[in-house]
């Protein structure tokens, strides 16, 4: 098992109900699988903002196989250890001690 | 006015000569409407026609234009916007500022498409407009009041709590070069020092009340279009976060990107950002959500401090830019003090961006021992010193002591100080750089140098690659530009993004809708949407290509205006810090920016002369701007 820290920002913080948490994951889990794990912990409201159905154009990182082919939302902004994770590079494998910062997309200033 | 060829317009402008004390209604020039639409376009053309290089921005001969857009005040979502245009006393070139709120729509309801002001009143006056009637009234009793005091006094005087105003404070009266204009209520037309232009004319305020209709050419079609825009805005994926948090909602994200200018842009992230970002602001001071006229987003919020040293401080429109400039910019994690400083700037009539950036410039000079107690009149300018910050803001507004030097803005102050101070002056063309860092977002670096009013994010407003909007990038530009177009550290395609943003932005500012609403931040409303709305409202035939040509015409004319004032490619540069000092922060760690390759591509896309960065005769003829060829001696 590995441990990662997840920090929730803007509306994700309200939806998750926590500011940050440390969670244990099996080794070898990809980032989309880690987010799937997070969604399982916090319920369908968070899943709906972390993932998008495949008919919405979004990143190509599939999760949960054919039964639940939802994909990580393209409107989710993800930082891994302080670095922005490009939308086409989200299949990265998580490592022990990783920190994820999650934002619902917003821009403006 | 029924006789005007197109609906949506009142068909007349108000021309004010403060020297003679006259106000005069003149018919709107039909060709001006056809070629420049309104707002920003009107002001650009009038400045080009009437204010040459010999005119001192703070003289009677400068023009001050207030112009709502053609869609302002209609059912179009976010149609609250008002443009103010003049030659800037801060930069000496083209200047404009834009405000939401309710004044723009009120001007349309009163039956005016623009107000054109020139001259110098022999004593302080304000312009009172009640529908079709307008007059200059004595404002001697208002001179010296803060913006909120003056606004309240005018309401009482007019016996009308619904009167909408544009007011200057002590900073405008004392000709602070970055004095802004406060617009009902607590919105600001802040940038470029246009409050000082009002002050130089002894014009304290404009007060407007209107009750008339805005006529629509194709009412059913316009209703269908605008209702659709409202629905799309609310369904937009970015809408929930913008609506919930307003611009403060981006603070933590910009910090994570390393795009949050801190300590005068020494850094791109602030270790104490969690103390000033949206969650802290909302927990500490949020009262309720607010919105400007016709807005479905409602990014505006009412804030009030319940206790502490600034208890009772109440303000709306706390923006990301202010949290950055008066927070991380000066290394200040005290949220209460930021709100107090924000309110003070509003009351004094100061642009919070330029004021904050000028303070951070001075604090870095103190850190570098370029300034000492003899220079500052005994003030120690330590990072994050709240008491000194509040004191200096007042000294700037009243031009007292060391504040008199800082009231000149960073470029002039650096020239006066000398001793290497220029290296720490974070500006482009004299306008202080707002809350972005080109090292963290390449397109913003390019946007800062190509903006027609000096360092500015809002002319091109490249939101597509701020954090990566791949869906919006795909929808607007096509799959062939991905993934680079939506990646903040990529330079590929960014010249195209900036050029398109500048031209679309010129149109957005000319029709009077909001960039923080659907057009840029949500990236929902785009060229075909605005073209359809303008056509349905006015009856003007408006294919998308014609609208694009209008945007390109306006932006090229702004460049011509600046070229006329001596601006060349040599002025399209960022401060050396961004090219020489790698960012230590966030996603931008280790990054510097070289704008030159993007700039070369940008000039090529614009068909501008790559040596001087001026529009070519061919381009100017194509845009119907042949008069600029002779004026700029291009042939």
XYZ file of C-alpha atoms in Angstrom:
744
model
C 0.000 0.000 0.000
C 1.005 3.623 -0.562
C -0.241 6.805 1.036
C -1.149 9.985 -0.862
C -2.479 13.355 0.255
C -5.414 14.933 -1.569
C -6.137 18.650 -1.189
C -9.543 19.872 -2.356
C -10.057 23.417 -3.585
C -12.994 25.679 -4.457
C -16.302 23.840 -4.917
C -14.587 20.467 -4.602
C -13.872 21.258 -0.959
C -17.555 21.752 -0.261
C -18.518 18.679 -2.234
C -15.936 16.441 -0.560
C -16.666 17.931 2.848
C -12.990 18.011 3.772
C -10.115 20.351 3.040
C -7.527 17.614 2.705
C -7.041 13.965 3.552
C -4.440 11.255 3.438
C -5.598 8.016 1.875
C -4.086 4.567 1.413
C -4.019 3.041 -2.063
C -2.764 -0.250 -3.497
C 0.574 0.096 -5.243
C 0.491 0.584 -8.988
C -2.713 2.590 -9.049
C -3.027 5.219 -11.786
C -4.189 8.755 -11.155
C -7.683 8.093 -12.591
C -7.936 5.011 -10.401
C -6.905 7.069 -7.385
C -9.641 9.573 -8.189
C -12.085 6.716 -8.546
C -11.066 5.627 -5.072
C -11.636 9.181 -3.810
C -15.072 9.263 -5.427
C -15.981 5.983 -3.743
C -15.115 7.507 -0.369
C -17.187 10.655 -0.815
C -20.161 9.570 -2.856
C -21.921 10.391 -6.120
C -21.855 14.194 -5.813
C -18.066 14.248 -5.897
C -17.969 11.592 -8.603
C -20.088 13.794 -10.821
C -17.520 16.591 -10.757
C -14.422 14.389 -10.896
C -15.632 12.308 -13.798
C -17.547 12.919 -16.987
C -19.477 10.435 -19.114
C -17.765 9.479 -22.388
C -20.200 11.370 -24.588
C -18.730 14.598 -23.223
C -15.418 15.412 -24.856
C -12.801 14.888 -22.206
C -9.390 13.463 -21.431
C -8.676 9.979 -22.752
C -7.923 8.402 -19.360
C -10.581 5.741 -18.861
C -11.346 4.165 -15.487
C -13.287 1.281 -14.060
C -13.391 -0.786 -17.214
C -16.312 -1.312 -19.522
C -18.999 -1.432 -16.866
C -18.529 2.151 -15.769
C -16.637 3.868 -18.567
C -16.629 7.346 -17.041
C -13.533 9.435 -17.598
C -11.725 12.068 -15.588
C -13.452 15.380 -16.261
C -11.627 17.782 -18.534
C -12.885 20.528 -16.221
C -10.840 19.187 -13.354
C -7.457 20.862 -12.804
C -4.942 18.513 -11.178
C -1.552 19.263 -9.687
C 0.695 16.346 -8.692
C 3.500 17.342 -6.355
C 3.099 20.972 -7.405
C 3.173 20.324 -11.149
C 0.149 20.751 -13.381
C -0.827 17.401 -14.880
C -1.580 17.936 -18.595
C -4.921 16.592 -19.696
C -3.320 14.067 -22.032
C -0.890 12.787 -19.397
C -3.239 11.716 -16.657
C -2.440 8.015 -16.782
C 0.526 8.503 -14.481
C 1.094 5.888 -11.742
C 0.790 7.206 -8.193
C 3.738 6.937 -5.815
C 3.990 6.830 -2.051
C 3.923 10.370 -0.594
C 2.355 11.987 -3.650
C 0.280 15.117 -3.106
C -2.668 15.905 -5.362
C -4.283 19.344 -5.517
C -7.685 19.279 -7.156
C -9.531 22.328 -8.502
C -12.760 22.645 -10.400
C -11.750 24.614 -13.458
C -11.964 28.366 -13.086
C -10.055 31.243 -14.594
C -10.230 34.940 -14.764
C -7.600 37.239 -13.353
C -34.437 58.078 -31.430
C -36.797 56.859 -34.075
C -34.951 58.658 -36.864
C -31.680 56.756 -36.357
C -31.137 54.057 -38.938
C -30.489 51.251 -36.443
C -32.335 50.138 -33.313
C -30.489 49.550 -30.053
C -28.994 53.019 -30.281
C -30.440 56.178 -28.787
C -29.163 57.938 -31.884
C -27.495 60.800 -30.105
C -24.430 61.785 -28.102
C -23.952 64.384 -25.384
C -21.083 66.800 -26.034
C -19.841 68.760 -23.046
C -17.453 71.714 -23.189
C -16.390 72.410 -19.625
C -14.479 75.578 -20.536
C -17.552 77.163 -22.051
C -19.967 75.473 -19.682
C -22.067 74.083 -22.519
C -23.843 70.783 -23.069
C -25.110 69.892 -26.487
C -26.956 66.977 -28.037
C -25.663 65.853 -31.422
C -26.946 63.105 -33.683
C -24.947 59.893 -33.659
C -22.877 59.416 -36.792
C -24.327 56.406 -38.595
C -20.976 55.462 -40.080
C -19.404 55.486 -36.611
C -21.995 52.946 -35.451
C -21.479 50.778 -38.529
C -17.691 50.708 -38.284
C -17.085 50.855 -34.523
C -20.343 49.624 -32.873
C -20.110 51.632 -29.603
C -18.179 51.702 -26.328
C -14.503 51.027 -26.895
C -14.810 51.486 -30.647
C -16.414 54.929 -30.334
C -13.776 56.126 -27.890
C -10.899 54.821 -29.988
C -12.088 56.628 -33.103
C -12.778 59.905 -31.272
C -9.355 59.869 -29.634
C -7.696 59.216 -32.985
C -9.654 62.051 -34.582
C -9.254 64.673 -31.888
C -6.340 64.104 -29.483
C -2.887 64.275 -31.017
C 0.617 63.772 -29.622
C 0.962 67.420 -28.548
C -1.977 67.152 -26.142
C -1.036 66.804 -22.474
C -3.337 64.140 -20.988
C -4.021 66.414 -18.022
C -4.863 69.443 -20.144
C -8.171 70.879 -21.283
C -7.583 69.473 -24.773
C -7.682 65.830 -23.721
C -10.975 64.141 -24.463
C -12.877 62.047 -21.932
C -15.424 59.679 -23.428
C -18.029 57.667 -21.541
C -19.616 55.130 -23.839
C -21.866 52.153 -23.106
C -21.949 49.451 -25.758
C -24.700 48.870 -28.244
C -25.921 45.829 -26.255
C -25.558 47.571 -22.870
C -28.812 47.695 -20.940
C -30.562 45.048 -23.023
C -31.596 41.464 -22.268
C -28.173 40.282 -23.420
C -26.502 38.526 -20.455
C -23.880 40.632 -18.607
C -24.768 43.742 -20.608
C -23.779 46.132 -17.835
C -20.547 47.444 -19.209
C -19.420 51.014 -19.709
C -16.193 52.144 -21.358
C -14.257 55.250 -20.396
C -11.602 56.370 -22.870
C -8.969 59.150 -22.843
C -5.295 59.637 -23.412
C -3.734 58.206 -20.259
C -1.768 60.465 -17.911
C 0.013 57.358 -16.617
C 1.236 56.016 -19.958
C 0.893 58.983 -22.327
C -0.750 56.724 -24.916
C -4.187 55.250 -25.583
C -6.039 54.680 -22.301
C -9.290 53.058 -21.352
C -11.057 51.570 -18.379
C -14.178 49.465 -18.167
C -16.792 49.097 -15.471
C -19.810 46.985 -14.713
C -22.524 47.978 -12.285
C -25.534 49.971 -13.436
C -24.343 53.289 -14.863
C -23.896 52.055 -18.442
C -27.475 50.775 -18.727
C -28.769 53.937 -17.042
C -27.097 56.071 -19.717
C -28.832 54.054 -22.397
C -32.170 54.380 -20.604
C -31.579 58.135 -20.442
C -31.200 58.128 -24.208
C -27.472 58.624 -24.789
C -25.006 56.503 -26.750
C -21.973 58.400 -25.505
C -20.782 61.426 -23.565
C -17.833 63.375 -24.975
C -16.190 65.783 -22.550
C -13.440 68.300 -23.159
C -12.230 71.576 -21.708
C -11.567 72.737 -18.175
C -14.269 74.018 -15.853
C -13.360 77.222 -13.976
C -14.557 75.612 -10.753
C -15.581 72.065 -9.743
C -18.727 70.845 -11.479
C -20.694 67.694 -11.981
C -22.730 66.650 -14.969
C -26.345 65.848 -14.132
C -28.336 63.885 -16.676
C -32.049 63.243 -16.319
C -33.264 61.441 -19.407
C -32.906 63.885 -22.319
C -31.924 66.835 -20.120
C -28.332 67.480 -19.107
C -26.684 70.321 -17.217
C -23.491 71.220 -15.405
C -23.941 71.901 -11.711
C -21.602 73.429 -9.186
C -19.629 70.786 -7.286
C -17.545 73.043 -5.044
C -19.220 71.491 -2.014
C -18.327 67.987 -3.267
C -14.656 68.718 -4.002
C -12.506 67.032 -1.383
C -15.090 64.385 -0.510
C -14.340 60.708 -0.831
C -16.096 58.807 -3.597
C -18.681 57.273 -1.273
C -19.357 60.611 0.414
C -19.768 62.358 -2.922
C -22.042 59.646 -4.286
C -24.243 59.877 -1.216
C -24.328 63.676 -1.355
C -25.424 63.604 -5.005
C -28.187 61.125 -4.228
C -29.466 63.353 -1.442
C -29.193 66.427 -3.630
C -31.116 64.791 -6.440
C -33.590 63.292 -3.974
C -33.277 60.047 -5.837
C -31.650 56.979 -4.271
C -31.570 55.287 -7.674
C -29.349 57.849 -9.376
C -26.237 56.233 -10.867
C -22.898 57.989 -10.648
C -19.294 58.035 -11.792
C -17.251 59.845 -9.154
C -13.637 60.689 -8.449
C -12.075 60.943 -5.015
C -9.143 62.893 -3.606
C -6.711 60.915 -5.806
C -8.372 62.166 -8.988
C -8.534 65.700 -7.655
C -4.806 65.595 -6.861
C -3.994 64.185 -10.301
C -2.565 60.893 -9.109
C -1.588 59.240 -12.366
C -3.414 56.030 -11.510
C -6.539 57.564 -10.040
C -9.641 55.627 -10.981
C -13.312 56.430 -11.322
C -15.808 54.828 -8.922
C -18.999 53.732 -10.590
C -22.265 52.979 -8.761
C -21.983 51.078 -6.697
C -18.454 50.212 -5.723
C -17.442 49.196 -9.199
C -14.447 50.908 -10.733
C -13.235 52.150 -14.083
C -9.849 51.975 -12.510
C -6.973 51.624 -14.903
C -4.886 54.137 -16.847
C -5.483 57.083 -14.504
C -8.689 58.325 -16.080
C -9.807 59.652 -12.680
C -6.955 62.142 -12.947
C -8.287 63.223 -16.345
C -11.620 63.995 -14.669
C -9.799 65.802 -11.890
C -7.749 67.859 -14.331
C -11.018 69.058 -15.871
C -12.535 69.872 -12.457
C -15.248 67.335 -13.173
C -16.128 65.651 -9.876
C -18.906 63.388 -11.066
C -21.468 62.336 -13.590
C -24.952 61.542 -12.270
C -27.490 59.822 -14.468
C -31.126 58.849 -14.260
C -32.975 57.382 -17.211
C -36.371 55.861 -17.781
C -36.584 55.293 -21.526
C -36.704 52.112 -23.580
C -34.092 50.539 -25.825
C -35.713 49.665 -29.109
C -35.100 46.249 -30.647
C -35.203 45.577 -34.401
C -36.164 41.891 -34.258
C -37.692 41.477 -30.816
C -38.696 37.809 -30.968
C -35.342 36.790 -32.424
C -33.425 38.860 -29.866
C -35.409 37.335 -27.015
C -34.773 33.841 -28.328
C -31.045 34.498 -28.695
C -30.535 36.118 -25.311
C -32.627 33.524 -23.454
C -30.446 30.874 -25.072
C -27.304 32.675 -23.891
C -28.656 32.735 -20.323
C -29.329 28.988 -20.464
C -25.906 28.224 -21.912
C -24.204 30.401 -19.315
C -25.830 28.523 -16.463
C -25.049 25.150 -18.053
C -21.380 26.037 -18.624
C -18.970 23.780 -16.726
C -16.994 26.729 -15.365
C -20.072 28.642 -14.228
C -20.512 27.019 -10.764
C -17.080 27.985 -9.448
C -17.174 31.505 -10.928
C -20.652 32.152 -9.608
C -19.878 30.759 -6.158
C -16.569 32.507 -5.558
C -16.153 35.331 -8.071
C -12.625 36.211 -9.120
C -11.216 35.497 -5.612
C -11.977 31.863 -6.460
C -8.947 31.686 -8.719
C -6.456 32.841 -6.079
C -5.265 29.441 -4.839
C -5.198 28.065 -8.386
C -3.098 30.933 -9.723
C -0.772 30.447 -6.767
C -0.399 26.761 -7.587
C 0.432 27.698 -11.165
C 3.142 30.092 -9.939
C 1.169 32.871 -11.595
C 0.409 34.917 -8.468
C 2.855 37.866 -8.496
C 4.328 38.027 -5.022
C 6.916 40.411 -3.575
C 6.935 42.585 -6.676
C 7.085 39.505 -8.943
C 10.163 38.081 -7.248
C 7.963 35.024 -6.776
C 4.869 33.574 -8.349
C 3.377 32.094 -5.205
C 2.637 33.294 -1.691
C 3.230 30.846 1.188
C 0.359 32.439 3.139
C -2.104 32.333 0.254
C -4.558 30.203 2.227
C -5.065 33.169 4.564
C -6.308 35.458 1.790
C -7.896 33.128 -0.795
C -11.626 32.647 -1.377
C -12.347 30.177 1.472
C -10.785 32.535 4.009
C -12.494 35.562 2.506
C -15.884 33.871 2.497
C -15.539 32.561 6.036
C -14.382 35.908 7.349
C -16.468 38.517 5.555
C -19.034 37.147 3.090
C -22.479 38.699 3.506
C -24.306 37.817 0.308
C -24.075 37.379 -3.447
C -24.625 40.377 -5.724
C -24.714 40.933 -9.455
C -24.314 43.710 -11.974
C -27.114 44.588 -14.397
C -28.363 41.643 -16.428
C -25.863 39.125 -15.096
C -26.604 35.445 -14.664
C -23.176 34.758 -13.168
C -23.218 37.073 -10.158
C -19.496 37.037 -9.379
C -19.979 40.140 -7.243
C -20.208 39.692 -3.450
C -20.942 41.934 -0.482
C -18.322 41.686 2.253
C -18.193 43.129 5.742
C -15.716 42.729 8.581
C -17.608 41.834 11.762
C -14.907 42.673 14.295
C -11.221 43.476 14.710
C -9.359 46.705 14.043
C -11.298 47.399 10.832
C -14.723 46.271 12.124
C -17.583 47.569 10.022
C -15.521 47.874 6.835
C -18.024 47.008 4.131
C -17.313 46.605 0.463
C -18.336 44.746 -2.639
C -16.282 43.695 -5.600
C -13.280 42.318 -3.743
C -11.341 41.056 -6.722
C -8.535 38.583 -7.281
C -6.394 41.446 -8.548
C -6.730 43.323 -5.258
C -6.028 40.241 -3.141
C -2.889 39.815 -5.204
C -1.698 43.435 -5.380
C -2.387 44.344 -1.746
C -1.785 40.821 -0.422
C 0.960 38.648 -1.878
C 2.322 41.552 -3.908
C 3.418 43.361 -0.759
C 3.891 40.142 1.290
C 0.807 40.868 3.381
C -1.185 37.881 4.722
C -3.570 40.033 6.794
C -6.936 39.615 5.048
C -8.654 42.244 7.192
C -5.965 44.745 6.259
C -6.357 43.928 2.553
C -10.080 44.632 2.768
C -9.424 47.859 4.662
C -6.870 48.920 2.055
C -9.279 47.979 -0.723
C -12.030 50.103 0.804
C -9.575 52.948 1.312
C -8.534 52.793 -2.357
C -12.202 52.844 -3.409
C -12.925 55.849 -1.215
C -9.807 57.731 -2.263
C -10.359 56.787 -5.905
C -7.192 54.762 -6.500
C -6.670 51.843 -8.863
C -5.901 48.969 -6.472
C -3.674 47.267 -9.060
C -1.351 50.198 -9.751
C -1.454 51.334 -6.116
C -0.490 47.889 -4.833
C 2.185 47.384 -7.464
C 3.663 50.816 -6.738
C 3.889 49.916 -3.050
C 5.547 46.587 -3.805
C 8.030 48.387 -6.084
C 8.880 50.799 -3.249
C 9.203 47.955 -0.732
C 11.655 46.130 -2.961
C 13.704 49.299 -3.377
C 13.804 49.513 0.411
C 14.889 45.875 0.619
C 17.630 46.555 -1.925
C 18.683 49.675 0.025
C 18.060 51.866 -2.989
C 15.658 53.877 -0.828
C 16.445 55.026 2.697
C 14.758 57.061 5.427
C 15.898 60.316 3.853
C 14.108 59.393 0.628
C 10.886 58.304 2.319
C 10.587 61.052 4.872
C 11.257 58.685 7.753
C 9.021 55.816 6.647
C 10.470 52.295 6.773
C 8.991 50.354 3.841
C 9.110 46.829 5.196
C 7.344 44.004 3.392
C 3.851 43.428 4.732
C 3.802 46.475 6.998
C 0.071 47.134 7.140
C 0.190 50.445 9.014
C 2.671 51.884 6.523
C 0.597 50.585 3.617
C -2.563 52.317 4.809
C -0.659 55.489 5.581
C 1.073 55.533 2.196
C -2.187 55.048 0.290
C -3.492 58.261 1.855
C -0.192 60.057 1.232
C -0.371 58.993 -2.426
C -3.965 60.153 -2.858
C -3.197 63.578 -1.378
C 0.319 63.704 -2.862
C 1.852 64.235 0.554
C 5.580 63.738 1.195
C 6.968 60.525 -0.306
C 3.444 59.763 -1.556
C 3.852 62.519 -4.128
C 6.594 60.517 -5.858
C 4.666 57.244 -5.710
C 1.608 59.012 -7.157
C 3.546 59.169 -10.432
C 3.489 55.371 -10.920
C 6.462 53.026 -11.053
C 7.952 54.147 -14.374
C 8.193 57.841 -13.526
C 9.120 57.139 -9.892
C 11.976 54.870 -11.007
C 13.264 57.513 -13.425
C 13.244 60.098 -10.637
C 14.896 57.818 -8.073
C 17.557 56.483 -10.444
C 20.290 54.380 -8.798
C 19.121 51.287 -10.678
C 15.491 51.564 -9.565
C 14.274 50.919 -13.124
C 15.131 47.239 -12.788
C 12.431 46.867 -10.141
C 9.712 48.816 -11.959
C 7.270 46.124 -13.114
C 5.418 47.809 -15.971
C 4.911 47.751 -19.712
C 4.579 51.137 -21.435
C 4.121 52.719 -18.007
C 1.150 50.645 -16.817
C 1.862 48.489 -13.785
C 1.674 44.727 -14.449
C -1.436 43.157 -12.891
C -1.822 39.739 -11.269
C -0.219 37.475 -13.855
C 3.269 36.218 -14.625
C 4.347 35.357 -18.144
C 6.833 32.845 -16.764
C 3.841 30.755 -15.671
C 1.549 31.455 -18.621
C 3.251 32.282 -21.907
C 0.219 33.831 -23.573
C -0.131 36.306 -20.700
C 3.443 37.447 -21.157
C 2.696 38.143 -24.803
C -0.641 39.776 -23.907
C 1.099 42.126 -21.474
C 3.433 43.465 -24.159
C 0.907 43.739 -26.993
C -1.935 45.294 -25.004
C -2.799 48.707 -26.398
C -3.077 50.307 -22.954
C 0.167 48.932 -21.525
C 0.589 45.870 -19.300
C -2.823 44.347 -19.120
C -4.470 40.956 -19.074
C -7.913 42.056 -20.208
C -7.231 43.127 -23.787
C -6.388 39.628 -25.030
C -7.565 37.831 -21.865
C -6.203 34.414 -22.844
C -8.206 32.228 -20.476
C -8.041 29.186 -22.748
C -4.550 28.220 -21.579
C -4.629 29.684 -18.085
C -5.269 26.275 -16.598
C -6.154 24.504 -19.816
C -9.617 24.676 -21.355
C -9.268 21.858 -23.894
C -12.978 21.577 -24.640
C -13.301 25.317 -25.142
C -10.071 25.431 -27.189
C -11.395 22.658 -29.406
C -14.766 24.342 -29.809
C -13.320 27.770 -30.629
C -10.228 26.934 -32.651
C -10.316 23.274 -33.611
C -8.594 20.013 -32.719
C -5.482 20.865 -34.733
C -4.308 23.365 -32.091
C -4.389 20.872 -29.215
C -2.803 20.047 -26.901
C -0.362 23.011 -27.014
C -2.993 25.743 -27.244
C -4.461 24.770 -23.863
C -1.136 24.366 -22.053
C 0.119 27.389 -20.082
C 3.861 26.791 -20.588
C 3.662 26.174 -24.344
C 4.366 29.018 -26.784
C 2.914 27.321 -29.864
C -0.275 28.961 -31.199
C -0.238 31.620 -28.491
C 0.222 34.495 -30.946
C -2.976 33.381 -32.648
C -4.754 33.129 -29.289
C -3.678 36.627 -28.247
C -4.557 38.217 -31.593
C -8.002 36.642 -31.626
C -8.567 37.613 -27.991
C -7.602 41.228 -28.627
C -10.007 41.522 -31.524
C -12.853 39.690 -29.850
C -12.155 41.703 -26.688
C -12.365 44.965 -28.643
C -15.802 43.906 -29.842
C -16.884 42.742 -26.380
C -15.880 46.163 -25.000
C -17.718 47.868 -27.838
C -20.993 46.008 -27.436
C -20.859 46.373 -23.639
C -20.804 42.840 -22.261
C -18.601 41.408 -19.540
C -15.351 39.512 -19.972
C -15.744 37.884 -16.577
C -19.130 36.612 -17.680
C -19.736 34.461 -20.716
C -17.254 35.768 -23.244
C -13.819 34.996 -21.775
C -13.896 33.453 -18.298
C -16.600 30.968 -19.257
C -15.498 30.992 -22.916
C -19.142 30.402 -23.819
C -20.194 33.425 -25.887
C -18.097 33.906 -29.019
C -18.057 35.645 -32.394
C -21.193 34.057 -33.895
C -23.177 34.716 -30.714
C -22.304 38.403 -30.541
C -22.886 38.821 -34.282
C -26.348 37.284 -33.986
C -27.247 39.442 -30.990
C -26.067 42.680 -32.625
C -27.950 41.870 -35.808
C -31.197 41.057 -33.973
C -30.950 44.128 -31.757
C -29.937 46.708 -34.342
C -31.181 45.355 -37.637
C -27.664 45.901 -38.972
C -26.534 43.148 -41.306
C -23.794 41.511 -39.231
C -22.179 38.369 -40.625
C -19.377 37.042 -38.419
C -16.676 38.167 -40.850
C -17.903 41.748 -40.647
C -17.823 41.654 -36.854
C -14.302 40.243 -36.904
C -13.249 43.026 -39.218
C -14.650 45.586 -36.776
C -12.630 44.036 -33.957
C -9.481 44.054 -36.043
C -10.151 47.660 -37.130
C -10.512 48.875 -33.539
C -7.375 47.118 -32.347
C -5.320 48.317 -35.297
C -6.501 51.867 -34.752
C -5.413 51.689 -31.100
C -1.986 50.565 -32.300
C -1.943 53.409 -34.815
C -2.763 55.842 -32.022
C 0.144 54.534 -29.996
C 2.436 54.555 -33.051
C 1.445 58.193 -33.595
C 2.723 58.754 -30.037
C 6.057 57.110 -30.806
C 5.410 53.545 -29.651
C 7.375 50.906 -31.567
C 8.405 47.295 -31.198
C 11.101 48.474 -28.758
C 8.304 49.262 -26.300
C 6.738 45.794 -26.580
C 8.948 44.342 -23.865
C 8.590 42.811 -20.421
C 10.748 43.912 -17.486
C 14.076 42.079 -17.453
C 13.106 40.123 -14.346
C 10.820 37.848 -16.333
C 13.511 36.957 -18.846
C 16.475 36.749 -16.475
C 15.224 35.468 -13.113
C 13.764 31.939 -13.150
C 10.507 31.693 -11.268
C 10.943 29.906 -7.946
C 7.267 29.022 -7.716
C 4.742 26.273 -8.293
C 4.213 24.919 -11.773
C 6.458 27.682 -13.147
C 9.507 26.736 -11.064
C 12.672 27.292 -13.096
C 10.855 29.063 -15.925
C 11.744 32.343 -17.633
C 9.951 33.825 -20.618
C 11.268 34.970 -23.971
C 8.431 36.802 -25.723
C 10.397 37.539 -28.904
C 9.489 34.400 -30.902
C 5.807 34.770 -30.008
C 5.967 38.478 -30.781
C 7.471 37.862 -34.224
C 4.706 35.388 -34.976
C 2.133 37.877 -33.649
C 3.354 40.683 -35.954
C 3.289 38.297 -38.897
C -0.292 37.252 -38.133
C -1.256 40.907 -37.855
C 0.568 41.828 -41.078
C 2.466 44.471 -39.135
C 5.912 45.739 -40.032
C 8.262 43.427 -38.073
C 10.837 46.177 -37.570
C 8.658 48.826 -35.965
C 5.599 46.772 -35.118
C 3.316 49.196 -36.952
C 0.376 48.265 -39.188
C 1.289 48.220 -42.868
C -0.446 50.398 -45.503
C -1.946 47.248 -47.033
C -3.496 46.202 -43.729
C -4.769 49.704 -43.032
C -6.429 49.982 -46.441
C -7.995 46.583 -45.955
C -9.529 47.795 -42.681
C -10.757 51.135 -44.008
C -8.095 53.043 -42.072
C -6.331 54.668 -45.011
C -6.216 58.007 -43.168
C -3.625 56.488 -40.832
C -1.195 55.937 -43.709
C -0.610 59.647 -44.212
C -0.698 60.501 -40.539
C 1.957 57.905 -39.705
C 3.895 58.745 -42.886
C 3.911 55.111 -43.954
C 4.310 55.951 -47.673
